[in-house]
CSV table of C-alpha atoms and ligand atoms in Angstrom, one decimal:
chain,number,residue,atom,x,y,z
A,1,MET,CA,347.5,-100.7,104.8
A,2,LYS,CA,344.3,-102.5,103.7
A,3,ILE,CA,342.4,-99.4,102.9
A,4,LEU,CA,345.0,-98.1,100.5
A,5,VAL,CA,345.0,-101.4,98.7
A,6,GLN,CA,341.2,-101.2,98.4
A,7,LEU,CA,341.5,-97.6,97.1
A,8,ASN,CA,344.0,-98.6,94.5
A,9,ARG,CA,341.7,-101.4,93.4
A,10,ILE,CA,338.8,-98.8,92.9
A,11,ARG,CA,341.1,-96.6,91.0
A,12,GLU,CA,342.0,-99.4,88.6
A,13,GLU,CA,338.5,-100.6,88.2
A,14,TYR,CA,336.2,-97.5,87.9
A,15,LYS,CA,337.6,-96.5,84.5
A,16,GLU,CA,337.2,-100.0,83.1
A,17,SER,CA,333.6,-100.3,84.4
A,18,LEU,CA,332.8,-96.9,82.9
A,19,GLU,CA,333.6,-98.3,79.4
A,20,LYS,CA,330.6,-100.6,79.7
A,21,VAL,CA,328.2,-97.6,80.3
A,22,ARG,CA,325.9,-96.9,77.3
A,23,THR,CA,323.0,-94.8,78.7
A,24,THR,CA,322.4,-92.0,81.2
A,25,ALA,CA,320.6,-94.4,83.6
A,26,GLU,CA,323.6,-96.8,83.5
A,27,LEU,CA,325.9,-93.8,84.1
A,28,ASN,CA,323.9,-92.8,87.2
A,29,ASP,CA,324.1,-96.4,88.5
A,30,TRP,CA,327.8,-96.4,87.8
A,31,LYS,CA,328.3,-93.2,89.9
A,32,ALA,CA,326.1,-94.5,92.7
A,33,SER,CA,328.1,-97.8,92.9
A,34,TYR,CA,331.1,-95.7,94.0
A,35,LEU,CA,329.7,-92.5,95.6
A,36,GLY,CA,326.2,-93.5,96.6
A,37,LYS,CA,325.2,-94.1,100.2
A,38,ASN,CA,326.5,-97.7,100.1
A,39,GLY,CA,328.9,-97.1,97.2
A,40,LYS,CA,332.4,-98.7,97.4
A,41,LEU,CA,334.2,-95.3,98.0
A,42,SER,CA,331.6,-94.1,100.5
A,43,VAL,CA,332.0,-97.3,102.5
A,44,ILE,CA,335.8,-96.8,102.6
A,45,LEU,CA,335.4,-93.1,103.5
A,46,SER,CA,333.2,-94.0,106.5
A,47,ALA,CA,335.8,-96.5,107.7
A,48,LEU,CA,338.5,-93.8,107.8
A,49,LYS,CA,337.5,-92.8,111.3
A,50,GLU,CA,338.8,-96.2,112.5
A,51,LEU,CA,342.3,-95.3,111.4
A,52,SER,CA,345.2,-93.5,113.0
A,53,LEU,CA,345.7,-89.8,112.1
A,54,GLU,CA,348.6,-90.6,109.8
A,55,GLU,CA,346.8,-93.4,108.0
A,56,LYS,CA,343.6,-91.2,107.8
A,57,LYS,CA,345.6,-88.5,106.1
A,58,ALA,CA,347.1,-90.7,103.4
A,59,ALA,CA,343.9,-92.7,102.7
A,60,GLY,CA,341.7,-89.6,103.0
A,61,SER,CA,343.6,-87.6,100.4
A,62,SER,CA,343.7,-90.6,98.1
A,63,ALA,CA,340.0,-91.3,98.5
A,64,ASN,CA,339.2,-87.6,97.8
A,65,GLU,CA,341.3,-87.7,94.7
A,66,ILE,CA,339.4,-90.7,93.5
A,67,LYS,CA,336.1,-89.1,94.4
A,68,ASN,CA,337.0,-86.0,92.4
A,69,GLU,CA,338.1,-88.1,89.4
A,70,ILE,CA,334.8,-90.1,89.5
A,71,GLU,CA,332.8,-86.8,89.6
A,72,LYS,CA,334.9,-85.4,86.7
A,73,PHE,CA,334.4,-88.6,84.6
A,74,TYR,CA,330.8,-88.6,85.4
A,75,ALA,CA,330.3,-85.0,84.2
A,76,SER,CA,332.2,-85.4,80.9
A,77,TYR,CA,330.6,-88.8,80.2
A,78,LEU,CA,327.2,-87.3,80.8
A,79,LYS,CA,327.9,-84.6,78.1
A,80,LYS,CA,329.2,-87.3,75.7
A,81,LEU,CA,326.0,-89.4,76.1
A,82,ALA,CA,323.8,-86.3,75.6
A,83,SER,CA,325.6,-85.3,72.4
A,84,GLU,CA,325.4,-88.9,71.1
A,85,SER,CA,321.7,-89.1,71.7
A,86,TYR,CA,321.4,-85.7,70.0
A,87,LEU,CA,323.3,-86.9,67.0
A,88,LYS,CA,321.1,-90.0,66.8
A,89,LYS,CA,318.0,-87.7,66.8
A,90,ILE,CA,319.6,-85.6,64.1
A,91,GLU,CA,320.4,-88.7,62.0
A,92,LYS,CA,316.7,-89.5,62.2
A,93,ILE,CA,315.3,-86.1,61.3
A,94,GLY,CA,318.2,-84.8,59.2
A,95,ASP,CA,320.3,-81.8,59.9
A,96,PRO,CA,317.9,-78.9,60.9
A,97,THR,CA,320.5,-76.3,60.0
A,98,LEU,CA,320.5,-77.3,56.3
A,99,PRO,CA,318.3,-75.2,53.9
A,100,SER,CA,314.8,-76.6,53.8
A,101,VAL,CA,313.8,-79.0,51.0
A,102,PHE,CA,311.5,-77.3,48.4
A,103,LEU,CA,308.0,-78.3,49.4
A,104,LEU,CA,305.3,-78.0,46.8
A,105,LYS,CA,302.5,-75.7,47.9
A,106,GLY,CA,299.0,-77.0,47.0
A,107,HIS,CA,296.7,-74.9,44.9
A,108,PRO,CA,293.2,-75.3,43.5
A,109,HIS,CA,292.7,-77.8,40.6
A,110,PRO,CA,292.1,-76.1,37.3
A,111,LEU,CA,288.6,-77.6,37.2
A,112,TYR,CA,287.8,-76.3,40.6
A,113,LYS,CA,289.2,-72.9,39.7
A,114,THR,CA,287.0,-72.8,36.5
A,115,MET,CA,284.0,-73.9,38.5
A,116,ARG,CA,284.6,-71.2,41.0
A,117,GLU,CA,285.0,-68.5,38.3
A,118,ILE,CA,281.8,-69.6,36.5
A,119,ILE,CA,279.8,-69.6,39.8
A,120,GLY,CA,281.2,-66.1,40.7
A,121,ILE,CA,280.0,-64.7,37.4
A,122,PHE,CA,276.5,-66.0,37.7
A,123,VAL,CA,276.2,-65.0,41.3
A,124,GLY,CA,277.2,-61.5,40.0
A,125,PHE,CA,274.2,-61.8,37.7
A,126,GLY,CA,271.9,-62.4,40.7
A,127,PHE,CA,271.6,-66.2,40.5
A,128,ASP,CA,271.3,-68.2,43.7
A,129,ILE,CA,273.1,-71.5,44.2
A,130,ALA,CA,271.3,-74.9,44.6
A,131,LEU,CA,272.8,-78.3,45.0
A,132,GLY,CA,271.4,-81.8,44.3
A,133,PRO,CA,272.4,-85.4,44.9
A,134,GLU,CA,274.8,-87.2,42.5
A,135,MET,CA,272.8,-90.4,43.1
A,136,GLU,CA,269.4,-89.6,41.7
A,137,ASP,CA,266.2,-91.5,40.9
A,138,GLU,CA,264.6,-91.9,37.5
A,139,TYR,CA,261.8,-89.5,38.4
A,140,HIS,CA,264.1,-86.5,38.9
A,141,ASN,CA,266.7,-87.4,36.3
A,142,PHE,CA,264.3,-88.3,33.5
A,143,THR,CA,260.5,-88.5,34.1
A,144,ALA,CA,259.8,-85.1,35.6
A,145,LEU,CA,262.1,-83.6,32.9
A,146,ASN,CA,259.6,-84.9,30.3
A,147,PHE,CA,261.8,-87.7,29.0
A,148,PRO,CA,259.6,-90.2,27.1
A,149,GLU,CA,259.8,-93.8,28.5
A,150,SER,CA,261.7,-94.9,25.4
A,151,HIS,CA,264.4,-92.2,25.4
A,152,PRO,CA,267.8,-93.6,24.5
A,153,ALA,CA,269.5,-91.7,27.4
A,154,LYS,CA,267.7,-94.0,29.8
A,155,GLU,CA,269.4,-97.1,28.3
A,156,MET,CA,272.0,-98.9,30.4
A,157,GLN,CA,274.5,-98.0,27.7
A,158,ASP,CA,274.2,-94.3,28.5
A,159,THR,CA,273.4,-94.2,32.2
A,160,PHE,CA,275.1,-95.8,35.1
A,161,TYR,CA,272.4,-97.5,37.2
A,162,VAL,CA,273.3,-98.0,40.8
A,163,ASN,CA,270.7,-100.7,41.4
A,164,SER,CA,268.4,-101.3,38.5
A,165,PRO,CA,265.3,-102.5,40.4
A,166,SER,CA,265.2,-99.5,42.7
A,167,GLY,CA,265.7,-97.2,39.7
A,168,LEU,CA,268.6,-95.3,41.3
A,169,LEU,CA,271.3,-94.0,39.0
A,170,LEU,CA,274.2,-91.6,38.8
A,171,ARG,CA,272.8,-88.4,37.5
A,172,THR,CA,273.5,-87.9,33.8
A,173,HIS,CA,273.2,-84.1,34.0
A,174,THR,CA,272.5,-81.3,36.6
A,175,SER,CA,269.0,-80.7,35.2
A,176,PRO,CA,267.3,-82.8,38.0
A,177,VAL,CA,268.2,-80.0,40.4
A,178,GLN,CA,265.7,-77.8,38.4
A,179,ILE,CA,263.0,-80.3,39.5
A,180,ARG,CA,264.1,-80.4,43.1
A,181,VAL,CA,264.2,-76.6,43.4
A,182,MET,CA,260.9,-76.0,41.5
A,183,ALA,CA,259.1,-78.7,43.5
A,184,ASN,CA,260.0,-77.0,46.8
A,185,SER,CA,259.7,-73.3,46.1
A,186,SER,CA,257.6,-71.0,44.0
A,187,PRO,CA,258.6,-68.5,41.3
A,188,PRO,CA,260.3,-66.2,40.7
A,189,LEU,CA,263.3,-68.5,40.8
A,190,LYS,CA,266.8,-67.8,39.5
A,191,PHE,CA,269.4,-70.5,40.3
A,192,ILE,CA,272.6,-72.2,39.2
A,193,ALA,CA,273.3,-75.8,40.2
A,194,PRO,CA,277.0,-76.8,39.9
A,195,GLY,CA,278.1,-80.4,40.2
A,196,ARG,CA,279.5,-83.6,39.0
A,197,VAL,CA,277.6,-85.8,36.5
A,198,TYR,CA,278.2,-89.3,35.0
A,199,ARG,CA,277.6,-90.9,31.6
A,200,HIS,CA,278.3,-94.3,30.4
A,201,GLU,CA,280.2,-93.3,27.3
A,202,ALA,CA,283.5,-93.6,25.6
A,203,VAL,CA,286.3,-91.3,26.8
A,204,ASP,CA,288.2,-89.2,24.3
A,205,ALA,CA,289.9,-85.8,24.1
A,206,SER,CA,286.6,-83.9,24.6
A,207,HIS,CA,284.5,-86.5,26.4
A,208,SER,CA,284.7,-88.0,29.9
A,209,CYS,CA,282.4,-90.5,31.7
A,210,VAL,CA,282.6,-88.3,34.8
A,211,PHE,CA,282.5,-84.6,34.2
A,212,HIS,CA,281.1,-81.3,35.7
A,213,GLN,CA,278.2,-79.1,34.7
A,214,VAL,CA,276.7,-75.9,35.8
A,215,GLU,CA,273.0,-75.8,35.4
A,216,GLY,CA,271.2,-72.4,35.2
A,217,PHE,CA,267.6,-71.6,35.3
A,218,CYS,CA,265.3,-68.7,35.7
A,219,VAL,CA,261.5,-68.9,36.0
A,220,ASP,CA,259.3,-65.9,36.4
A,221,LYS,CA,256.5,-64.1,34.4
A,222,THR,CA,258.7,-62.7,31.6
A,223,ALA,CA,261.9,-64.7,31.3
A,224,ASN,CA,262.5,-65.3,27.6
A,225,LEU,CA,264.9,-66.6,24.9
A,226,SER,CA,266.3,-63.1,24.4
A,227,ASP,CA,267.3,-62.9,28.1
A,228,LEU,CA,268.9,-66.3,27.8
A,229,LYS,CA,270.9,-65.3,24.8
A,230,SER,CA,272.2,-62.1,26.3
A,231,ILE,CA,273.0,-63.7,29.7
A,232,LEU,CA,275.1,-66.4,27.9
A,233,GLU,CA,276.8,-63.9,25.6
A,234,ILE,CA,277.8,-61.7,28.5
A,235,PHE,CA,278.9,-64.7,30.5
A,236,VAL,CA,281.2,-66.0,27.7
A,237,CYS,CA,282.7,-62.6,27.3
A,238,ARG,CA,283.3,-62.2,31.1
A,239,PHE,CA,284.7,-65.7,31.4
A,240,PHE,CA,287.2,-65.5,28.5
A,241,LYS,CA,287.8,-61.8,29.1
A,242,LYS,CA,287.2,-61.1,25.4
A,243,LYS,CA,284.4,-61.2,22.9
A,244,LEU,CA,284.3,-64.6,21.1
A,245,LYS,CA,282.2,-65.9,18.3
A,246,ILE,CA,279.2,-67.7,19.6
A,247,ARG,CA,276.8,-69.9,17.7
A,248,PHE,CA,273.3,-70.8,18.7
A,249,ARG,CA,272.2,-74.0,17.0
A,250,PRO,CA,268.6,-75.4,17.1
A,251,SER,CA,268.6,-78.6,19.0
A,252,PHE,CA,266.4,-80.9,21.0
A,253,PHE,CA,266.1,-81.6,24.8
A,254,PRO,CA,262.9,-83.1,26.1
A,255,PHE,CA,262.8,-80.5,28.9
A,256,THR,CA,263.1,-77.4,26.8
A,257,GLU,CA,261.1,-76.0,23.9
A,258,PRO,CA,262.6,-74.4,21.8
A,259,SER,CA,266.1,-75.9,22.5
A,260,VAL,CA,269.5,-74.7,21.4
A,261,GLU,CA,273.0,-75.8,21.6
A,262,VAL,CA,275.6,-73.1,22.1
A,263,ASP,CA,279.0,-73.4,20.5
A,264,VAL,CA,282.0,-71.1,21.1
A,265,GLU,CA,284.8,-70.6,18.6
A,266,CYS,CA,287.7,-73.0,19.1
A,267,LEU,CA,290.6,-71.0,20.6
A,268,MET,CA,292.8,-74.1,20.3
A,269,CYS,CA,293.0,-73.7,16.5
A,270,GLY,CA,291.6,-70.2,16.0
A,271,SER,CA,288.5,-71.7,14.4
A,272,ALA,CA,290.7,-73.4,11.7
A,273,GLY,CA,289.7,-76.9,12.8
A,274,CYS,CA,291.5,-79.3,15.0
A,275,ARG,CA,291.0,-82.7,16.8
A,276,VAL,CA,289.4,-81.0,19.8
A,277,CYS,CA,286.7,-79.2,17.8
A,278,LYS,CA,286.6,-82.1,15.4
A,279,ASN,CA,287.5,-79.8,12.6
A,280,SER,CA,284.4,-77.7,13.0
A,281,GLY,CA,286.1,-74.6,14.3
A,282,TYR,CA,283.6,-74.5,17.2
A,283,LEU,CA,283.3,-76.4,20.5
A,284,GLU,CA,279.9,-77.4,21.9
A,285,MET,CA,279.9,-75.8,25.3
A,286,LEU,CA,276.3,-75.9,26.5
A,287,GLY,CA,272.7,-76.9,26.0
A,288,ALA,CA,269.9,-74.5,26.7
A,289,GLY,CA,266.3,-73.5,25.9
A,290,MET,CA,263.0,-72.4,27.3
A,291,VAL,CA,261.7,-74.6,30.1
A,292,HIS,CA,259.1,-77.0,28.6
A,293,PRO,CA,255.5,-76.4,29.9
A,294,ASN,CA,255.3,-80.0,30.9
A,295,VAL,CA,258.3,-79.6,33.3
A,296,LEU,CA,256.6,-76.6,34.9
A,297,LYS,CA,253.4,-78.6,35.3
A,298,ASN,CA,255.3,-81.6,36.8
A,299,CYS,CA,256.6,-79.2,39.5
A,300,GLY,CA,253.2,-77.7,40.2
A,301,ILE,CA,253.9,-74.4,38.4
A,302,ASN,CA,251.2,-73.0,36.0
A,303,PRO,CA,252.8,-72.6,32.5
A,304,GLU,CA,250.1,-70.1,31.6
A,305,GLU,CA,251.4,-67.8,34.3
A,306,PHE,CA,255.1,-68.6,34.5
A,307,GLN,CA,257.8,-69.2,31.9
A,308,GLY,CA,261.5,-69.7,32.1
A,309,TYR,CA,264.8,-70.4,30.5
A,310,ALA,CA,267.4,-73.0,31.4
A,311,PHE,CA,270.9,-74.0,30.4
A,312,GLY,CA,273.5,-76.6,31.3
A,313,LEU,CA,277.2,-75.9,30.5
A,314,GLY,CA,280.2,-78.3,30.5
A,315,VAL,CA,282.9,-77.0,33.0
A,316,GLU,CA,285.7,-79.1,31.4
A,317,ARG,CA,285.0,-77.7,28.0
A,318,PHE,CA,285.2,-74.1,29.4
A,319,ALA,CA,288.4,-74.9,31.2
A,320,MET,CA,289.9,-76.5,28.1
A,321,LEU,CA,289.2,-73.5,25.9
A,322,LYS,CA,290.3,-71.0,28.5
A,323,TYR,CA,293.7,-72.7,29.3
A,324,ASN,CA,294.3,-74.1,25.8
A,325,ILE,CA,294.1,-77.8,26.9
A,326,ASP,CA,293.6,-80.1,24.0
A,327,ASP,CA,292.8,-83.2,25.9
A,328,MET,CA,290.2,-83.5,28.7
A,329,ARG,CA,291.8,-86.6,30.2
A,330,LEU,CA,294.7,-84.4,31.5
A,331,PHE,CA,292.3,-83.0,34.2
A,332,TYR,CA,292.0,-86.4,35.8
A,333,GLN,CA,295.5,-87.9,35.5
A,334,ASN,CA,296.9,-85.9,38.4
A,335,ASP,CA,300.2,-85.4,36.6
A,336,ILE,CA,302.0,-82.8,38.7
A,337,ARG,CA,303.7,-81.4,35.6
A,338,PHE,CA,300.3,-80.5,34.2
A,339,LEU,CA,298.7,-79.3,37.4
A,340,ARG,CA,301.7,-77.1,38.3
A,341,GLN,CA,300.9,-74.8,35.4
A,342,PHE,CA,297.7,-73.4,36.9
B,1,FA5,C1,272.6,-81.6,28.9
B,1,FA5,O1,273.2,-82.3,29.7
B,1,FA5,C2,271.4,-80.8,29.3
B,1,FA5,N1,271.0,-81.2,30.6
B,1,FA5,C3,271.8,-79.3,29.3
B,1,FA5,C4,270.6,-78.4,29.3
B,1,FA5,C5,270.2,-77.9,30.5
B,1,FA5,C6,269.8,-78.2,28.2
B,1,FA5,C7,269.1,-77.1,30.6
B,1,FA5,C8,268.7,-77.4,28.2
B,1,FA5,C9,268.4,-76.8,29.5
B,1,FA5,P1,274.3,-82.0,27.0
B,1,FA5,O2,274.2,-83.5,27.0
B,1,FA5,O3,274.4,-81.4,25.6
B,1,FA5,O4,273.0,-81.4,27.7
B,1,FA5,O5,275.5,-81.6,27.9
B,1,FA5,C10,275.7,-80.2,28.2
B,1,FA5,C11,277.2,-79.9,28.1
B,1,FA5,O6,277.9,-80.8,28.9
B,1,FA5,C12,277.7,-80.1,26.7
B,1,FA5,O7,277.5,-78.9,25.9
B,1,FA5,C13,279.2,-80.2,27.0
B,1,FA5,O8,279.8,-79.0,27.2
B,1,FA5,C14,279.2,-81.0,28.3
B,1,FA5,N2,279.3,-82.4,28.0
B,1,FA5,C15,278.4,-83.3,27.5
B,1,FA5,N3,278.9,-84.5,27.5
B,1,FA5,C16,280.1,-84.5,28.0
B,1,FA5,C17,281.2,-85.5,28.2
B,1,FA5,N4,281.0,-86.7,28.0
B,1,FA5,N5,282.3,-85.0,28.7
B,1,FA5,C18,282.5,-83.7,29.0
B,1,FA5,N6,281.6,-82.8,28.8
B,1,FA5,C19,280.4,-83.1,28.3
């Protein structure tokens, strides 16, 4: 019987053709080529009606057997393909049932932490916060701050000029923010100005060419040197959470008169002398003084009526002393073994 021969051929062939199937789409095509509307088996099944009852019985049962086998193979192959594609995905992403890899959690940089702490203490003392640009002009960075034309800080060796003819430069300190605030508002004023500053100078354990300062200034009718001294003493005590030896040294800044430099005992060596404090037992932490009358005048404030104090502290130096870091360069090297300790 011709139909039985055809059925036998299908039976021999469908498993072989299944071996070539690689994807679900190919598997669907494979099934359709036998059981689809015009599939090989469907065509045979529709021709059964032409046969005698006996022949119909024999061919029909054989055709149904083949149909069931194809359905069974289809279902199990579909499962196999699905699990293969799952395994491929797993290979790509790794086994999700394994314990997770230890992921480092980020945290604030020690300088940022120090800056935040310093700001917090001064805000607690009633200081507002002002910000200024890092790219400044000569007027705000030097002239209005009473720097004489020939001051060495204005030399190219000390200042990074952005574009010399236009007089733009990277600010060498946060003091220009004093000018910007005083020129735009009237006393009483009590501000801090945190930020990054730049100096064209040699880098060593306690000097960087990019570092951070927090400027502070207070202008009103009575602000005086004694207020400045107590504010700084209380600040140092709060920041280090203990009373440290502080030294006020007479100094010079064009924008303050009188001027002082404030040193704090070196905790690195317990004041015995080390490379960080250059064997002096003290670390220079900030500059300060009473705002020079010329600076007030430059900002339209009458020095006969108002007076004020100002200071500018080095954030890196405070962080070094607090965390016992003997080299400032560690802050900028992004060595995870260092940063992880904070
Ligand atoms: C000034 O910059 C003044 N503008 C500070 C000031 C403000 C004085 C208001 C009076 C009134 P000085 O150059 O000393 O001053 O720097 C202030 C502090 O910044 C220093 O005490 C030190 O802590 C820090 N500092 C200075 N140079 C560097 C540097 N190269 N690297 C890191 N920190 C520095």
